[in-house]
Amino acid sequence: MITRRHLLGQMVAGAAIAPVLTFGQEQKVVPDSLKRVAEGSQVAATVHSVASQGSIEIMRKGGNAIDAAIAAAVCLSVVDGHNSGIGGGCLMLIRLADGSVHAIDGREKAPASANRDMFLRNGVADVKLSQDGPLACGVPGMIAALHSAHSRFGKLPWGDLFEPAIRAARDGHPMSRSTAASIRNEESVLKRFTASREVLFKSDGSHYAIGEKWVQADLARTLEQIAKKGIEYFYHGEFAARCAKHLLEQGGALTEQDFASYRAIDRVPLKTTYRGYSVLGFPPPSSGGLHIQQMLQMLSHFPLQKLSQEDGGIPFYHVLAESMKLAFADRAYYLGDSDFVEIPAFLTERSYTDGLAKRIQLDRASAVPGHLPSKSKEADDGKKHTTHMTTADASGNWVAMTATVNTGWGNKMIVPGTGVVLNDEMDDFSISPGVPNAFGLIGSAANAIEPGKRPLSSMSPTMVLDAEGEPRLTCGAAGGPRIINATLQNIVRVLDLGMDIGEAIASSRLHHQWQPDVLSCEGSLGSVYKREASAENPILNALKKIGHDVKISGSIAVAQGIERLPSLNPGESAWRGACDPRADGRVATS
Ligand code: GLY
């Protein structure tokens, strides 16, 4: 019998064969060379080796997984600042070794002067204003969230956690492929802003080459100040004053008072059971936890492993796509910041999700009318943005954190003299009913702009516990709404198809977000992710035949994850970390 592992082996060797159609038949199917995995009693998985190594350095010094995650997040501000940073926000899910779980919301919030019409010009929504420039910026929340986690759960002094990041900024680090590409993508807008021009380009306006040393002296000084003076410097001190002054001069709305009133918020994690496991998700203002819960509850009605082995796996992909469509229709209408709007409790009740599951027909794609009249024609462009990092330590502490400045380089403005990239998170609001945001998402009044409100997010740090309440796996991703569906697929590939976390993350993905009514598929769907997808994939043709409007997409999300392994030493946890082959991340261990 030709097994999936055998076929994958041939694909890797470049043999011309049909795409693999046998998901879930065998566990160790992805060659180790294609998995980005590593095992150890302390693990950090991020999209950048400097951040993963910095995180492990902190654990080697005696820090725990919480310290290590903080160090990684700050480091990524330096080495991967187009995706996330201290000028943006984050959602942090923590499970301590004592079994307690904490969800810390460091999502940006709208300034006090914000209002629902602020991006309308002559009655028409102008998405350029919500994506680029001074009005696009919400009050940054990352530093407050990191501080909230550290003050309760950290071990090492706050200042120590900044050392790897300060070193990378002050001494320089090689310009990465991904940062260089994002600078090129956004070049024309970045060059409109003086400090962005000065920091991201050479003095003659030319680009840093990939691998060339890039020093960020202003950012190093800002991080040194936050390390020394704490969050006061950021929210009540010099940074807040400088940032607010600069934004106001440029026509923005964010004030020093907005900084001073920012607080990270403790949320109650969402919890559902799936195949005997507990799945813990992040509640609103994330939409991820709630919709992953809805989809898992729908999928619990289907024998996914069996479906993955029938008809080349077509029924498996089909039910995934249908559950995505149904959940995202609810996202568009009901979801917003739960401190401002009531999220209906029925959305996660079994009676409701059982009803949704009944609407899934195995032989054809359904039309989901949803609750909003407008139709989005804009598809997510699949560009990379946002980041997911995860850490675990030998004592059993565990962190899943997704962080973002929203689209690449946020609002494209670096605050002069600080090196800090600001976010464009205001675009995650529904700036006008039915007007798609940068991800092609539409929303309703529930996600309309209000002063102090947090925009709806797709960030989905997720943890799965076994029947004894012990860690099984954690995962999350980057990539706008694709985060939610990538996280779902990673969970079912581990729990239903028996893959390890590295195999799950390396497998090709699909994505549906209700509107536009398009099923985005990686061209290698049915096998391990390949950048160069085959033009003729029978799985995609079969999905088209049952009514899906299939579009081949570039990479769908960038995920990181950790799963628990049987412990080798009594009293010491062991972990397998995994990074996504769609990006350049590395797992660091010790
Ligand atoms: N800014 C992307 C998200 O939070 O969903």
PDB file of N, CA and C in Angstrom, residues 378-410:
ATOM      1  N   GLU A 378     -14.308  42.004  -1.334  1.00  0.00           N
ATOM      2  CA  GLU A 378     -12.863  42.076  -1.139  1.00  0.00           C
ATOM      3  C   GLU A 378     -12.362  40.855  -0.390  1.00  0.00           C
ATOM      4  N   ALA A 379     -11.446  40.145  -0.992  1.00  0.00           N
ATOM      5  CA  ALA A 379     -10.858  39.000  -0.304  1.00  0.00           C
ATOM      6  C   ALA A 379      -9.636  39.474   0.465  1.00  0.00           C
ATOM      7  N   ASP A 380      -9.354  38.779   1.546  1.00  0.00           N
ATOM      8  CA  ASP A 380      -8.105  39.014   2.262  1.00  0.00           C
ATOM      9  C   ASP A 380      -6.957  38.768   1.275  1.00  0.00           C
ATOM     10  N   ASP A 381      -6.012  39.680   1.254  1.00  0.00           N
ATOM     11  CA  ASP A 381      -4.925  39.533   0.280  1.00  0.00           C
ATOM     12  C   ASP A 381      -3.899  38.486   0.709  1.00  0.00           C
ATOM     13  N   GLY A 382      -4.053  37.957   1.917  1.00  0.00           N
ATOM     14  CA  GLY A 382      -3.137  36.914   2.365  1.00  0.00           C
ATOM     15  C   GLY A 382      -1.760  37.426   2.752  1.00  0.00           C
ATOM     16  N   LYS A 383      -1.592  38.767   2.773  1.00  0.00           N
ATOM     17  CA  LYS A 383      -0.289  39.302   3.206  1.00  0.00           C
ATOM     18  C   LYS A 383      -0.077  38.915   4.666  1.00  0.00           C
ATOM     19  N   LYS A 384       1.171  38.821   5.055  1.00  0.00           N
ATOM     20  CA  LYS A 384       1.426  38.407   6.434  1.00  0.00           C
ATOM     21  C   LYS A 384       1.381  39.616   7.352  1.00  0.00           C
ATOM     22  N   HIS A 385       0.745  39.444   8.468  1.00  0.00           N
ATOM     23  CA  HIS A 385       0.725  40.484   9.478  1.00  0.00           C
ATOM     24  C   HIS A 385       0.358  39.839  10.799  1.00  0.00           C
ATOM     25  N   THR A 386       0.643  40.535  11.899  1.00  0.00           N
ATOM     26  CA  THR A 386       0.380  39.985  13.238  1.00  0.00           C
ATOM     27  C   THR A 386       1.392  38.855  13.504  1.00  0.00           C
ATOM     28  N   THR A 387       1.438  38.383  14.729  1.00  0.00           N
ATOM     29  CA  THR A 387       2.376  37.312  15.055  1.00  0.00           C
ATOM     30  C   THR A 387       1.839  36.500  16.222  1.00  0.00           C
ATOM     31  N   HIS A 388       2.178  35.218  16.238  1.00  0.00           N
ATOM     32  CA  HIS A 388       1.806  34.395  17.384  1.00  0.00           C
ATOM     33  C   HIS A 388       3.057  33.772  17.984  1.00  0.00           C
ATOM     34  N   MET A 389       3.167  33.863  19.297  1.00  0.00           N
ATOM     35  CA  MET A 389       4.343  33.284  19.978  1.00  0.00           C
ATOM     36  C   MET A 389       3.841  32.419  21.135  1.00  0.00           C
ATOM     37  N   THR A 390       4.660  31.472  21.513  1.00  0.00           N
ATOM     38  CA  THR A 390       4.224  30.577  22.586  1.00  0.00           C
ATOM     39  C   THR A 390       5.436  30.046  23.342  1.00  0.00           C
ATOM     40  N   THR A 391       5.287  29.910  24.649  1.00  0.00           N
ATOM     41  CA  THR A 391       6.396  29.457  25.496  1.00  0.00           C
ATOM     42  C   THR A 391       5.868  28.451  26.526  1.00  0.00           C
ATOM     43  N   ALA A 392       6.767  27.587  26.980  1.00  0.00           N
ATOM     44  CA  ALA A 392       6.410  26.661  28.063  1.00  0.00           C
ATOM     45  C   ALA A 392       7.672  26.387  28.869  1.00  0.00           C
ATOM     46  N   ASP A 393       7.517  26.176  30.170  1.00  0.00           N
ATOM     47  CA  ASP A 393       8.715  25.925  30.988  1.00  0.00           C
ATOM     48  C   ASP A 393       8.644  24.573  31.693  1.00  0.00           C
ATOM     49  N   ALA A 394       9.751  24.232  32.334  1.00  0.00           N
ATOM     50  CA  ALA A 394       9.874  22.904  32.941  1.00  0.00           C
ATOM     51  C   ALA A 394       8.902  22.695  34.092  1.00  0.00           C
ATOM     52  N   SER A 395       8.453  23.802  34.713  1.00  0.00           N
ATOM     53  CA  SER A 395       7.518  23.648  35.831  1.00  0.00           C
ATOM     54  C   SER A 395       6.097  23.428  35.367  1.00  0.00           C
ATOM     55  N   GLY A 396       5.849  23.644  34.072  1.00  0.00           N
ATOM     56  CA  GLY A 396       4.492  23.427  33.561  1.00  0.00           C
ATOM     57  C   GLY A 396       3.728  24.706  33.295  1.00  0.00           C
ATOM     58  N   ASN A 397       4.383  25.867  33.348  1.00  0.00           N
ATOM     59  CA  ASN A 397       3.711  27.113  32.965  1.00  0.00           C
ATOM     60  C   ASN A 397       3.705  27.210  31.442  1.00  0.00           C
ATOM     61  N   TRP A 398       2.670  27.892  30.912  1.00  0.00           N
ATOM     62  CA  TRP A 398       2.408  27.821  29.482  1.00  0.00           C
ATOM     63  C   TRP A 398       1.810  29.138  29.024  1.00  0.00           C
ATOM     64  N   VAL A 399       2.309  29.704  27.940  1.00  0.00           N
ATOM     65  CA  VAL A 399       1.770  30.982  27.445  1.00  0.00           C
ATOM     66  C   VAL A 399       1.501  30.882  25.949  1.00  0.00           C
ATOM     67  N   ALA A 400       0.353  31.412  25.537  1.00  0.00           N
ATOM     68  CA  ALA A 400       0.038  31.595  24.110  1.00  0.00           C
ATOM     69  C   ALA A 400      -0.310  33.069  23.938  1.00  0.00           C
ATOM     70  N   MET A 401       0.437  33.749  23.110  1.00  0.00           N
ATOM     71  CA  MET A 401       0.192  35.196  22.948  1.00  0.00           C
ATOM     72  C   MET A 401       0.187  35.557  21.471  1.00  0.00           C
ATOM     73  N   THR A 402      -0.855  36.267  21.052  1.00  0.00           N
ATOM     74  CA  THR A 402      -0.886  36.820  19.704  1.00  0.00           C
ATOM     75  C   THR A 402      -0.767  38.332  19.851  1.00  0.00           C
ATOM     76  N   ALA A 403       0.061  38.928  19.006  1.00  0.00           N
ATOM     77  CA  ALA A 403       0.330  40.370  19.115  1.00  0.00           C
ATOM     78  C   ALA A 403       0.303  40.974  17.720  1.00  0.00           C
ATOM     79  N   THR A 404      -0.029  42.261  17.657  1.00  0.00           N
ATOM     80  CA  THR A 404      -0.177  42.871  16.334  1.00  0.00           C
ATOM     81  C   THR A 404      -0.066  44.383  16.373  1.00  0.00           C
ATOM     82  N   VAL A 405       0.342  44.950  15.222  1.00  0.00           N
ATOM     83  CA  VAL A 405       0.112  46.386  14.978  1.00  0.00           C
ATOM     84  C   VAL A 405      -0.937  46.501  13.866  1.00  0.00           C
ATOM     85  N   ASN A 406      -1.644  45.444  13.609  1.00  0.00           N
ATOM     86  CA  ASN A 406      -2.620  45.252  12.533  1.00  0.00           C
ATOM     87  C   ASN A 406      -1.901  45.039  11.204  1.00  0.00           C
ATOM     88  N   THR A 407      -2.184  45.822  10.168  1.00  0.00           N
ATOM     89  CA  THR A 407      -1.566  45.522   8.873  1.00  0.00           C
ATOM     90  C   THR A 407      -0.066  45.840   8.924  1.00  0.00           C
ATOM     91  N   GLY A 408       0.692  45.407   7.923  1.00  0.00           N
ATOM     92  CA  GLY A 408       2.143  45.589   7.936  1.00  0.00           C
ATOM     93  C   GLY A 408       2.557  47.030   8.236  1.00  0.00           C
ATOM     94  N   TRP A 409       3.398  47.215   9.255  1.00  0.00           N
ATOM     95  CA  TRP A 409       3.856  48.511   9.761  1.00  0.00           C
ATOM     96  C   TRP A 409       2.705  49.366  10.297  1.00  0.00           C
ATOM     97  N   GLY A 410       1.622  48.745  10.704  1.00  0.00           N
ATOM     98  CA  GLY A 410       0.543  49.471  11.372  1.00  0.00           C
ATOM     99  C   GLY A 410       0.072  50.673  10.576  1.00  0.00           C
TER     100      GLY A 410
END
